[in-house]
């Protein structure tokens, strides 16, 4: 983070603007909205700017900048467009430790003025750290369309009832939940619709409706790219008190979980063991009984090689409310991002997902049964068993020239696709650097990859 976003109270505080032109005017208008007393220093000042400064109960000094102008100021903005003057303002402000902003010169800025969405008292600010202000404006515009118009009114309405809400729900955990219902339920809808009486009538019911038993959300987080989350997954990620995640959930996805949710890692780390499955199942039950909303985030889809079924079995037996949110499974994500359709009228009519479990170092599968004509095989497994898969398939009659693709870190920026044949893959693997997680796709659909590959990752995909 280059800058820490803060919301600064400026009402009735003196702020110095050096410069008398259009840029100084634009910045002063923003300061005026926050109620600052604006002092303008410049040999010449636009009449609108002078008027604005006076109206703010600041003033105008028609002379070149001098460090004495900084006395008593809480902030200073230099917008002269003259390099020497801007640098002098910056140096003088630095000496006095007054935060300074030099318009359009990011390296001379202690603070920057973000792009602001103002639904006061709700304010959202976007910044690109001075790199691309137009992008910040675009993002602000996008958010603008998502925020209900009455969100400022809702904040005021709830703010006026803060004390009552606290008194009606003294338990902090239940109160937090009550607040979440208030900002996201029928009360909020009434306020948005202008029906404050109706909202008032619902308030008490909503406050007492929250229960002390939590719930569990078993959520598929997809293969890695956070854009592949479902809307529902995202919504529940904002609602959770605690999240249990493992190695397959990407950092980019985890970053989207509510910031103050507790994070519990239950996967394997190098050299350590994973939390045993029965312990995870029990933990879900215990946390929900303690009243938490528990997010169990799983890579891909929870019901595809995810042991999701086992986790909710225990919840169901314990009578704990839960819901399951599907995710994009690794096969679907990797296939799409690698340009390998899983089925295709000219190549495959069916697709089979296979967990390539290793038992005593061997891959234990019904090889003869796997060899169906016009069928794509997808192996969910690391590279270790891959040479054996190639050998066994050939032994059982597969064409050694059958194309095979190893998709590494599918859908992530570092995705790589290694394409070969059943015959050559083991040798290629021996010299290739492979980064997990990996998924293997076997079948003639793989031959479409060079033509249909679109996802430009770094390093560039494809060693054909
Ligand atoms: N529930 C998950 C699968 C869990 S099994 C799902 O639906 O995707 C774990 C296996 O999934 C890994 O060993 C790997 O083979 C595969 N996998 C998961 N994410 C992947 C990714 N981003 N790229 C390649 N393979 C992945």
CSV table of C-alpha atoms and ligand atoms in Angstrom, one decimal:
chain,number,residue,atom,x,y,z
A,1,UNK,CA,0.0,0.0,0.0
A,2,UNK,CA,1.7,3.3,-1.1
A,3,UNK,CA,-0.8,5.5,0.8
A,4,UNK,CA,-2.9,4.9,3.9
A,5,UNK,CA,-6.5,6.1,3.2
A,6,UNK,CA,-7.7,8.4,5.9
A,7,UNK,CA,-10.7,10.6,6.2
A,8,UNK,CA,-9.5,14.0,7.5
A,9,UNK,CA,-11.8,16.4,9.4
A,10,UNK,CA,-11.1,19.8,7.8
A,11,UNK,CA,-14.1,21.8,8.8
A,12,UNK,CA,-13.0,25.3,9.9
A,13,UNK,CA,-9.3,24.4,9.7
A,14,UNK,CA,-6.9,26.5,7.6
A,15,UNK,CA,-5.6,24.9,4.4
A,16,UNK,CA,-3.2,26.7,2.1
A,17,UNK,CA,-3.5,26.6,-1.7
A,18,UNK,CA,-0.6,28.0,-3.6
A,19,UNK,CA,-1.6,28.9,-7.2
A,20,UNK,CA,-4.4,30.9,-8.6
A,21,UNK,CA,-5.5,29.0,-11.7
A,22,UNK,CA,-7.9,26.3,-12.8
A,23,UNK,CA,-6.1,23.4,-11.0
A,24,UNK,CA,-6.0,25.4,-7.8
A,25,UNK,CA,-9.7,26.1,-8.2
A,26,UNK,CA,-10.6,22.4,-8.7
A,27,UNK,CA,-8.7,21.4,-5.6
A,28,UNK,CA,-10.1,24.3,-3.6
A,29,UNK,CA,-13.7,23.2,-4.5
A,30,UNK,CA,-13.0,19.8,-3.0
A,31,UNK,CA,-11.5,21.4,0.2
A,32,UNK,CA,-14.5,23.7,0.4
A,33,UNK,CA,-16.9,20.7,0.4
A,34,UNK,CA,-15.1,19.5,3.5
A,35,UNK,CA,-15.6,22.9,5.1
A,36,UNK,CA,-11.9,24.0,5.1
A,37,UNK,CA,-10.9,27.6,5.5
A,38,UNK,CA,-9.0,28.1,2.2
A,39,UNK,CA,-6.1,30.5,2.0
A,40,UNK,CA,-4.9,31.2,-1.5
A,41,UNK,CA,-1.5,32.6,-2.3
A,42,UNK,CA,-0.5,33.6,-5.8
A,43,UNK,CA,0.4,36.8,-7.6
A,44,UNK,CA,-2.8,36.4,-9.7
A,45,UNK,CA,-6.0,34.6,-8.7
A,46,UNK,CA,-9.0,33.7,-10.8
A,47,UNK,CA,-12.0,35.6,-9.6
A,48,UNK,CA,-14.1,32.4,-8.8
A,49,UNK,CA,-11.2,31.1,-6.7
A,50,UNK,CA,-10.9,34.3,-4.8
A,51,UNK,CA,-14.7,34.3,-4.2
A,52,UNK,CA,-14.6,30.7,-3.0
A,53,UNK,CA,-11.7,31.4,-0.6
A,54,UNK,CA,-13.5,34.3,0.9
A,55,UNK,CA,-16.7,32.4,1.2
A,56,UNK,CA,-14.8,29.7,3.1
A,57,UNK,CA,-13.7,32.3,5.6
A,58,UNK,CA,-10.1,32.0,4.4
A,59,UNK,CA,-8.7,34.6,2.2
A,60,UNK,CA,-6.4,35.6,-0.7
A,61,UNK,CA,-2.8,36.9,-0.6
A,62,UNK,CA,-1.8,38.4,-3.9
A,63,UNK,CA,1.9,37.8,-3.7
A,64,UNK,CA,4.5,35.1,-4.6
A,65,UNK,CA,4.7,32.2,-2.1
A,66,UNK,CA,6.9,32.6,0.9
A,67,UNK,CA,7.4,30.0,3.7
A,68,UNK,CA,5.8,32.3,6.2
A,69,UNK,CA,2.5,31.6,4.5
A,70,UNK,CA,2.6,28.2,5.9
A,71,UNK,CA,2.2,29.2,9.5
A,72,UNK,CA,-0.8,27.6,11.2
A,73,UNK,CA,-1.8,25.6,8.2
A,74,UNK,CA,-2.8,21.9,8.6
A,75,UNK,CA,-2.4,21.0,4.9
A,76,UNK,CA,-0.9,22.6,1.8
A,77,UNK,CA,-1.6,22.1,-1.8
A,78,UNK,CA,0.7,23.6,-4.5
A,79,UNK,CA,-0.9,23.9,-7.9
A,80,UNK,CA,1.2,26.6,-9.6
A,81,UNK,CA,2.4,24.4,-12.5
A,82,UNK,CA,5.8,26.1,-12.1
A,83,UNK,CA,8.4,23.6,-11.2
A,84,UNK,CA,10.6,25.9,-9.0
A,85,UNK,CA,7.7,27.2,-7.0
A,86,UNK,CA,6.1,23.8,-6.5
A,87,UNK,CA,9.5,22.5,-5.2
A,88,UNK,CA,9.9,25.5,-2.9
A,89,UNK,CA,6.4,24.9,-1.4
A,90,UNK,CA,7.2,21.2,-1.0
A,91,UNK,CA,10.5,21.9,0.7
A,92,UNK,CA,9.1,24.5,3.1
A,93,UNK,CA,6.2,22.2,4.0
A,94,UNK,CA,8.5,19.3,4.6
A,95,UNK,CA,10.6,21.5,6.9
A,96,UNK,CA,7.5,22.2,9.0
A,97,UNK,CA,6.1,18.7,8.7
A,98,UNK,CA,3.0,19.9,7.1
A,99,UNK,CA,1.5,17.4,4.7
A,100,UNK,CA,1.8,18.6,1.2
A,101,UNK,CA,0.3,17.8,-2.2
A,102,UNK,CA,1.8,19.1,-5.4
A,103,UNK,CA,-0.7,18.8,-8.2
A,104,UNK,CA,0.3,16.3,-10.9
A,105,UNK,CA,3.7,15.6,-9.3
A,106,UNK,CA,3.2,12.3,-7.4
A,107,UNK,CA,6.8,12.2,-6.1
A,108,UNK,CA,6.2,15.6,-4.3
A,109,UNK,CA,3.0,14.4,-2.6
A,110,UNK,CA,2.6,13.3,1.1
A,111,UNK,CA,-1.0,12.8,0.4
A,112,UNK,CA,-3.2,12.6,-2.7
A,113,UNK,CA,-6.7,13.6,-3.4
A,114,UNK,CA,-8.6,10.5,-4.3
A,115,UNK,CA,-11.5,10.2,-6.7
A,116,UNK,CA,-14.5,10.5,-4.4
A,117,UNK,CA,-17.9,9.1,-4.4
A,118,UNK,CA,-19.9,11.3,-2.0
A,119,UNK,CA,-23.2,10.0,-0.6
A,120,UNK,CA,-22.5,11.8,2.7
A,121,UNK,CA,-22.1,10.6,5.3
A,122,UNK,CA,-21.1,7.6,3.2
A,123,UNK,CA,-17.9,8.4,1.3
A,124,UNK,CA,-15.8,6.1,-0.9
A,125,UNK,CA,-12.5,7.1,-2.2
A,126,UNK,CA,-10.5,5.6,-5.0
A,127,UNK,CA,-6.8,6.1,-5.6
A,128,UNK,CA,-4.3,4.6,-8.0
A,129,UNK,CA,-1.4,6.2,-6.1
A,130,UNK,CA,-1.3,9.0,-8.6
A,131,UNK,CA,-0.5,6.5,-11.4
A,132,UNK,CA,-3.7,6.6,-13.4
A,133,UNK,CA,-6.3,9.0,-12.0
A,134,UNK,CA,-8.6,8.3,-15.0
A,135,UNK,CA,-8.8,4.7,-13.9
A,136,UNK,CA,-9.7,5.8,-10.4
A,137,UNK,CA,-12.5,7.9,-11.8
A,138,UNK,CA,-13.8,5.0,-13.9
A,139,UNK,CA,-13.9,2.7,-10.8
A,140,UNK,CA,-15.7,5.3,-8.9
A,141,UNK,CA,-18.3,5.6,-11.6
A,142,UNK,CA,-18.7,1.8,-11.6
A,143,UNK,CA,-19.3,1.8,-7.8
A,144,UNK,CA,-21.7,4.6,-8.2
A,145,UNK,CA,-24.0,2.4,-10.2
A,146,UNK,CA,-23.9,-0.3,-7.5
A,147,UNK,CA,-24.6,1.8,-4.4
A,148,UNK,CA,-28.2,2.4,-3.6
A,149,UNK,CA,-29.0,6.1,-3.9
A,150,UNK,CA,-30.3,6.2,-0.4
A,151,UNK,CA,-27.2,4.8,1.3
A,152,UNK,CA,-26.3,8.1,2.9
A,153,UNK,CA,-29.8,8.4,4.3
A,154,UNK,CA,-29.6,4.8,5.7
A,155,UNK,CA,-26.3,5.7,7.5
A,156,UNK,CA,-28.0,8.7,9.0
A,157,UNK,CA,-31.1,6.8,10.0
A,158,UNK,CA,-29.1,4.0,11.6
A,159,UNK,CA,-26.7,6.4,13.2
A,160,UNK,CA,-29.6,8.1,15.0
A,161,UNK,CA,-30.6,4.8,16.5
A,162,UNK,CA,-27.2,3.5,17.5
A,163,UNK,CA,-27.8,3.8,21.2
A,164,UNK,CA,-31.2,2.1,21.0
A,165,UNK,CA,-29.7,-0.8,19.0
A,166,UNK,CA,-26.9,-1.2,21.5
A,167,UNK,CA,-29.5,-1.3,24.4
A,168,UNK,CA,-31.8,-3.7,22.6
A,169,UNK,CA,-29.0,-6.2,21.9
A,170,UNK,CA,-26.3,-6.0,24.6
A,171,UNK,CA,-24.4,-9.1,23.4
A,172,UNK,CA,-21.7,-7.8,21.0
A,173,UNK,CA,-21.6,-10.8,18.8
A,174,UNK,CA,-25.4,-10.9,18.4
A,175,UNK,CA,-25.4,-7.1,17.9
A,176,UNK,CA,-22.9,-7.4,15.1
A,177,UNK,CA,-25.2,-9.9,13.4
A,178,UNK,CA,-28.2,-7.6,14.1
A,179,UNK,CA,-26.4,-4.7,12.4
A,180,UNK,CA,-25.7,-6.9,9.4
A,181,UNK,CA,-29.4,-7.7,9.1
A,182,UNK,CA,-30.2,-4.1,9.4
A,183,UNK,CA,-27.9,-2.9,6.7
A,184,UNK,CA,-28.8,-5.7,4.3
A,185,UNK,CA,-32.4,-6.6,5.0
A,186,UNK,CA,-36.0,-5.3,5.0
A,187,UNK,CA,-35.2,-2.4,7.3
A,188,UNK,CA,-32.7,-1.0,4.8
A,189,UNK,CA,-35.1,-1.6,1.9
A,190,UNK,CA,-37.8,0.4,3.7
A,191,UNK,CA,-35.4,3.3,4.3
A,192,UNK,CA,-34.2,3.3,0.7
A,193,UNK,CA,-37.9,3.4,-0.4
A,194,UNK,CA,-38.5,6.4,1.9
A,195,UNK,CA,-40.7,4.5,4.2
A,196,UNK,CA,-39.1,5.4,7.5
A,197,UNK,CA,-42.2,4.6,9.6
A,198,UNK,CA,-42.2,1.1,8.1
A,199,UNK,CA,-38.6,0.7,8.9
A,200,UNK,CA,-39.2,1.8,12.5
A,201,UNK,CA,-41.9,-0.7,12.9
A,202,UNK,CA,-39.6,-3.5,11.7
A,203,UNK,CA,-36.6,-2.5,13.8
A,204,UNK,CA,-37.5,-4.2,17.0
A,205,UNK,CA,-38.3,-7.5,15.3
A,206,UNK,CA,-35.1,-7.5,13.4
A,207,UNK,CA,-33.1,-6.8,16.5
A,208,UNK,CA,-34.5,-9.8,18.4
A,209,UNK,CA,-34.6,-12.2,15.5
A,210,UNK,CA,-30.9,-13.0,15.5
A,211,UNK,CA,-30.2,-16.4,17.0
A,212,UNK,CA,-27.2,-17.7,18.8
A,213,UNK,CA,-26.6,-20.7,16.6
A,214,UNK,CA,-24.3,-20.0,13.8
A,215,UNK,CA,-24.3,-21.6,10.3
A,216,UNK,CA,-21.8,-23.0,7.9
A,217,UNK,CA,-21.2,-22.0,4.3
A,218,UNK,CA,-19.4,-24.7,2.3
A,219,UNK,CA,-18.2,-22.6,-0.6
A,220,UNK,CA,-16.4,-23.5,-3.8
A,221,UNK,CA,-13.7,-20.9,-4.3
A,222,UNK,CA,-12.9,-21.9,-7.9
A,223,UNK,CA,-9.4,-22.8,-9.2
A,224,UNK,CA,-7.6,-19.6,-8.3
A,225,UNK,CA,-8.6,-16.6,-10.4
A,226,UNK,CA,-10.8,-14.6,-8.1
A,227,UNK,CA,-13.0,-13.4,-11.0
A,228,UNK,CA,-14.3,-17.0,-11.2
A,229,UNK,CA,-16.1,-16.8,-7.8
A,230,UNK,CA,-19.8,-16.8,-7.9
A,231,UNK,CA,-21.8,-13.8,-6.6
A,232,UNK,CA,-23.1,-15.9,-3.8
A,233,UNK,CA,-19.6,-17.1,-2.8
A,234,UNK,CA,-18.6,-13.4,-2.7
A,235,UNK,CA,-21.6,-12.4,-0.6
A,236,UNK,CA,-21.0,-15.1,2.0
A,237,UNK,CA,-17.3,-14.2,2.1
A,238,UNK,CA,-18.4,-10.8,3.3
A,239,UNK,CA,-20.6,-12.3,5.9
A,240,UNK,CA,-18.4,-14.8,7.6
A,241,UNK,CA,-17.0,-14.5,11.1
A,242,UNK,CA,-14.4,-17.2,10.6
A,243,UNK,CA,-12.9,-18.9,7.5
A,244,UNK,CA,-11.4,-22.3,7.2
A,245,UNK,CA,-9.2,-22.6,4.1
A,246,UNK,CA,-6.6,-24.8,2.7
A,247,UNK,CA,-3.7,-24.8,0.3
A,248,UNK,CA,-5.8,-24.7,-2.9
A,249,UNK,CA,-7.5,-21.5,-2.1
A,250,UNK,CA,-5.5,-18.7,-3.8
A,251,UNK,CA,-4.3,-15.7,-1.9
A,252,UNK,CA,-6.1,-13.5,-4.3
A,253,UNK,CA,-9.4,-15.2,-3.3
A,254,UNK,CA,-8.6,-15.1,0.4
A,255,UNK,CA,-8.0,-11.4,0.1
A,256,UNK,CA,-11.6,-11.0,-0.7
A,257,UNK,CA,-12.9,-12.5,2.6
A,258,UNK,CA,-14.1,-9.9,5.1
A,259,UNK,CA,-11.0,-8.4,6.6
A,260,UNK,CA,-11.8,-8.9,10.2
A,261,UNK,CA,-12.9,-12.5,9.8
A,262,UNK,CA,-10.7,-15.0,11.7
A,263,UNK,CA,-8.6,-17.2,9.3
A,264,UNK,CA,-7.9,-20.8,10.2
A,265,UNK,CA,-5.6,-22.7,7.9
A,266,UNK,CA,-6.4,-26.4,7.8
A,267,UNK,CA,-4.3,-27.6,4.9
A,268,UNK,CA,-0.9,-29.1,4.5
A,269,UNK,CA,2.2,-27.0,4.6
A,270,UNK,CA,5.6,-28.1,3.6
A,271,UNK,CA,6.8,-30.8,6.1
A,272,UNK,CA,3.7,-30.5,8.2
A,273,UNK,CA,0.5,-32.6,8.2
A,274,UNK,CA,-2.9,-31.4,7.2
A,275,UNK,CA,-5.5,-31.1,10.0
A,276,UNK,CA,-7.1,-34.5,9.9
A,277,UNK,CA,-10.5,-34.6,8.2
A,278,UNK,CA,-12.5,-35.6,11.3
A,279,UNK,CA,-10.9,-32.7,13.2
A,280,UNK,CA,-12.1,-30.3,10.5
A,281,UNK,CA,-15.6,-31.7,10.6
A,282,UNK,CA,-15.7,-31.3,14.4
A,283,UNK,CA,-14.2,-27.8,14.2
A,284,UNK,CA,-17.1,-26.7,11.8
A,285,UNK,CA,-19.6,-28.0,14.3
A,286,UNK,CA,-17.9,-26.4,17.3
A,287,UNK,CA,-17.6,-23.0,15.7
A,288,UNK,CA,-21.2,-23.0,14.5
A,289,UNK,CA,-22.4,-24.0,18.0
A,290,UNK,CA,-20.4,-21.0,19.3
A,291,UNK,CA,-22.7,-18.8,17.2
A,292,UNK,CA,-20.2,-18.1,14.4
A,293,UNK,CA,-20.9,-17.9,10.7
A,294,UNK,CA,-18.3,-20.2,9.4
A,295,UNK,CA,-17.1,-20.1,5.9
A,296,UNK,CA,-15.5,-23.3,4.7
A,297,UNK,CA,-13.7,-22.3,1.5
A,298,UNK,CA,-12.6,-25.1,-0.8
A,299,UNK,CA,-10.6,-25.0,-4.0
A,300,UNK,CA,-12.7,-25.6,-7.1
A,301,UNK,CA,-16.1,-27.2,-6.3
A,302,UNK,CA,-16.7,-28.6,-2.9
A,303,UNK,CA,-18.4,-31.7,-4.2
A,304,UNK,CA,-15.7,-32.6,-6.7
A,305,UNK,CA,-12.9,-34.4,-4.9
A,306,UNK,CA,-13.4,-31.9,-2.1
A,307,UNK,CA,-14.7,-34.2,0.7
A,308,UNK,CA,-17.4,-31.6,1.0
A,309,UNK,CA,-20.0,-34.4,1.5
A,310,UNK,CA,-18.2,-35.6,4.6
A,311,UNK,CA,-18.0,-32.2,6.1
A,312,UNK,CA,-21.7,-31.4,5.9
A,313,UNK,CA,-22.8,-34.9,6.9
A,314,UNK,CA,-21.7,-34.1,10.5
A,315,UNK,CA,-23.3,-30.7,10.3
A,316,UNK,CA,-26.6,-32.2,9.2
A,317,UNK,CA,-26.4,-34.8,12.0
A,318,UNK,CA,-25.8,-32.0,14.5
A,319,UNK,CA,-28.8,-30.0,13.2
A,320,UNK,CA,-26.6,-27.0,12.2
A,321,UNK,CA,-27.9,-24.9,9.3
A,322,UNK,CA,-25.6,-24.9,6.3
A,323,UNK,CA,-25.5,-24.2,2.6
A,324,UNK,CA,-23.4,-25.4,-0.2
A,325,UNK,CA,-22.2,-23.0,-2.9
A,326,UNK,CA,-20.8,-24.6,-6.1
A,327,UNK,CA,-17.6,-23.5,-7.5
A,328,UNK,CA,-15.8,-23.8,-10.8
A,329,UNK,CA,-13.9,-27.0,-10.6
A,330,UNK,CA,-10.3,-27.2,-11.7
A,331,UNK,CA,-11.2,-29.2,-14.8
A,332,UNK,CA,-13.5,-26.5,-16.0
A,333,UNK,CA,-11.2,-23.6,-15.1
A,334,UNK,CA,-8.1,-25.2,-16.6
A,335,UNK,CA,-9.9,-26.4,-19.7
A,336,UNK,CA,-11.3,-22.9,-20.4
A,337,UNK,CA,-8.0,-21.0,-19.7
A,338,UNK,CA,-5.9,-23.5,-21.6
A,339,UNK,CA,-8.2,-23.6,-24.7
A,340,UNK,CA,-9.0,-27.3,-24.4
A,341,UNK,CA,-12.7,-27.9,-24.7
A,342,UNK,CA,-13.6,-31.0,-22.6
A,343,UNK,CA,-16.1,-32.2,-25.1
A,344,UNK,CA,-16.2,-31.4,-28.8
A,345,UNK,CA,-18.3,-32.9,-31.6
A,346,UNK,CA,-15.3,-33.9,-33.6
A,347,UNK,CA,-13.3,-35.3,-30.6
A,348,UNK,CA,-15.1,-36.4,-27.5
A,349,UNK,CA,-18.7,-37.0,-26.4
A,350,UNK,CA,-18.0,-37.5,-22.8
A,351,UNK,CA,-15.5,-36.5,-20.1
A,352,UNK,CA,-14.4,-38.3,-17.0
A,353,UNK,CA,-13.0,-36.7,-13.9
A,354,UNK,CA,-10.5,-39.0,-12.1
A,355,UNK,CA,-8.8,-38.6,-8.8
A,356,UNK,CA,-5.4,-40.2,-9.4
A,357,UNK,CA,-4.8,-41.5,-5.9
A,358,UNK,CA,-1.4,-42.9,-5.2
A,359,UNK,CA,-1.3,-46.1,-3.2
A,360,UNK,CA,2.2,-47.5,-2.4
A,361,UNK,CA,3.7,-45.3,-5.0
A,362,UNK,CA,1.4,-46.7,-7.7
A,363,UNK,CA,-1.6,-45.2,-9.4
A,364,UNK,CA,-4.4,-47.6,-8.7
A,365,UNK,CA,-7.1,-47.3,-11.4
A,366,UNK,CA,-9.3,-49.4,-13.6
A,367,UNK,CA,-7.1,-48.8,-16.7
A,368,UNK,CA,-9.1,-50.9,-19.1
A,369,UNK,CA,-12.3,-49.2,-18.0
A,370,UNK,CA,-10.7,-45.8,-18.6
A,371,UNK,CA,-10.1,-46.4,-22.3
A,372,UNK,CA,-13.3,-45.5,-23.9
A,373,UNK,CA,-13.5,-44.1,-27.4
A,374,UNK,CA,-14.2,-40.4,-27.8
A,375,UNK,CA,-13.8,-39.7,-24.1
A,376,UNK,CA,-11.7,-37.0,-22.5
A,377,UNK,CA,-9.9,-38.0,-19.2
A,378,UNK,CA,-9.1,-35.4,-16.6
A,379,UNK,CA,-6.8,-36.4,-13.8
A,380,UNK,CA,-6.9,-34.4,-10.6
A,381,UNK,CA,-3.4,-35.0,-9.3
A,382,UNK,CA,0.2,-33.8,-9.1
A,383,UNK,CA,3.0,-34.7,-11.4
A,384,UNK,CA,4.3,-37.6,-9.4
A,385,UNK,CA,2.0,-40.2,-10.8
A,386,UNK,CA,1.9,-38.8,-14.4
A,387,UNK,CA,4.6,-41.1,-16.0
A,388,UNK,CA,2.7,-44.1,-14.6
A,389,UNK,CA,-0.5,-42.9,-16.0
A,390,UNK,CA,1.0,-42.5,-19.5
A,391,UNK,CA,2.7,-46.0,-19.3
A,392,UNK,CA,-0.4,-47.8,-18.0
A,393,UNK,CA,-2.7,-46.3,-20.6
A,394,UNK,CA,-0.3,-47.3,-23.4
A,395,UNK,CA,0.0,-50.8,-21.9
A,396,UNK,CA,-3.7,-51.2,-21.9
A,397,UNK,CA,-4.0,-50.2,-25.5
A,398,UNK,CA,-4.1,-46.5,-25.8
A,399,UNK,CA,-2.5,-44.9,-28.9
A,400,UNK,CA,1.0,-43.7,-27.8
A,401,UNK,CA,0.4,-40.6,-29.9
A,402,UNK,CA,-2.7,-39.5,-27.8
A,403,UNK,CA,-2.3,-35.9,-26.9
A,404,UNK,CA,-1.9,-35.0,-23.2
A,405,UNK,CA,-1.7,-31.6,-21.5
A,406,UNK,CA,-0.4,-30.8,-18.0
A,407,UNK,CA,-2.0,-27.6,-16.8
A,408,UNK,CA,0.0,-26.0,-14.0
A,409,UNK,CA,-1.5,-23.3,-11.7
A,410,UNK,CA,-4.5,-23.2,-13.9
A,411,UNK,CA,-6.4,-19.8,-14.2
A,412,UNK,CA,-3.7,-18.1,-12.2
A,413,UNK,CA,-1.3,-15.5,-13.7
A,414,UNK,CA,1.5,-18.0,-13.7
A,415,UNK,CA,-0.5,-20.7,-15.6
A,416,UNK,CA,1.6,-22.9,-17.8
A,417,UNK,CA,0.5,-25.6,-20.2
A,418,UNK,CA,2.8,-28.4,-21.1
A,419,UNK,CA,1.5,-30.4,-24.1
A,420,UNK,CA,2.9,-33.7,-25.3
A,421,UNK,CA,1.8,-37.3,-26.1
A,422,UNK,CA,1.4,-40.3,-23.9
A,423,UNK,CA,4.7,-41.6,-25.3
A,424,UNK,CA,6.8,-38.5,-24.8
A,425,UNK,CA,5.4,-36.9,-21.7
A,426,UNK,CA,7.4,-38.8,-19.1
A,427,UNK,CA,10.7,-37.7,-20.8
A,428,UNK,CA,9.5,-34.1,-21.1
A,429,UNK,CA,8.5,-34.1,-17.5
A,430,UNK,CA,11.9,-35.2,-16.4
A,431,UNK,CA,13.4,-32.0,-17.7
A,432,UNK,CA,10.5,-29.6,-17.1
A,433,UNK,CA,10.1,-27.4,-14.1
A,434,UNK,CA,6.6,-28.1,-12.8
A,435,UNK,CA,4.8,-25.9,-10.3
A,436,UNK,CA,1.6,-27.2,-8.6
A,437,UNK,CA,-1.3,-27.5,-8.5
A,438,UNK,CA,-1.5,-29.4,-11.7
A,439,UNK,CA,-4.2,-31.1,-13.7
A,440,UNK,CA,-3.8,-33.5,-16.6
A,441,UNK,CA,-6.1,-33.7,-19.6
A,442,UNK,CA,-5.8,-36.7,-22.0
A,443,UNK,CA,-7.6,-37.0,-25.3
A,444,UNK,CA,-7.7,-35.7,-28.8
A,445,UNK,CA,-9.4,-32.4,-27.5
A,446,UNK,CA,-5.9,-31.5,-26.4
A,447,UNK,CA,-4.9,-31.0,-30.0
A,448,UNK,CA,-7.1,-27.9,-30.1
A,449,UNK,CA,-5.0,-26.1,-27.5
A,450,UNK,CA,-2.6,-24.3,-29.9
A,451,UNK,CA,-5.6,-22.8,-31.8
A,452,UNK,CA,-7.9,-22.0,-28.9
A,453,UNK,CA,-5.5,-20.9,-26.3
A,454,UNK,CA,-6.2,-17.3,-25.3
A,455,UNK,CA,-5.1,-16.8,-21.8
A,456,UNK,CA,-1.8,-14.9,-21.9
A,457,UNK,CA,-0.2,-15.6,-18.6
A,458,UNK,CA,3.3,-14.9,-17.4
A,459,UNK,CA,5.5,-16.6,-18.2
A,460,UNK,CA,3.7,-17.2,-21.6
A,461,UNK,CA,1.7,-20.4,-21.7
A,462,UNK,CA,2.5,-23.3,-23.9
A,463,UNK,CA,5.5,-25.4,-24.6
A,464,UNK,CA,4.1,-27.4,-27.5
B,1,LIG,N1,-12.5,-29.5,-5.3
B,1,LIG,C1,-11.4,-29.3,-6.2
B,1,LIG,C2,-10.4,-30.4,-6.4
B,1,LIG,C3,-9.7,-30.8,-5.2
B,1,LIG,S1,-8.5,-32.1,-5.5
B,1,LIG,C4,-12.0,-28.8,-7.6
B,1,LIG,O1,-13.1,-29.0,-7.8
B,1,LIG,O2,-11.2,-28.3,-8.4
B,1,LIG,C5,-7.0,-31.2,-5.7
B,1,LIG,C6,-6.6,-31.3,-7.1
B,1,LIG,O3,-7.3,-30.3,-7.9
B,1,LIG,C7,-5.1,-30.8,-7.3
B,1,LIG,O4,-4.2,-31.9,-6.9
B,1,LIG,C8,-5.1,-30.5,-8.7
B,1,LIG,O5,-5.0,-31.7,-9.5
B,1,LIG,C9,-6.4,-29.9,-9.0
B,1,LIG,N2,-6.4,-28.4,-9.0
B,1,LIG,C10,-7.0,-27.6,-8.2
B,1,LIG,N3,-6.8,-26.3,-8.5
B,1,LIG,C11,-6.0,-26.3,-9.6
B,1,LIG,C12,-5.4,-25.3,-10.5
B,1,LIG,N4,-5.6,-24.0,-10.2
B,1,LIG,N5,-4.6,-25.7,-11.5
B,1,LIG,C13,-4.5,-27.1,-11.8
B,1,LIG,N6,-5.0,-28.0,-11.0
B,1,LIG,C14,-5.7,-27.7,-9.9
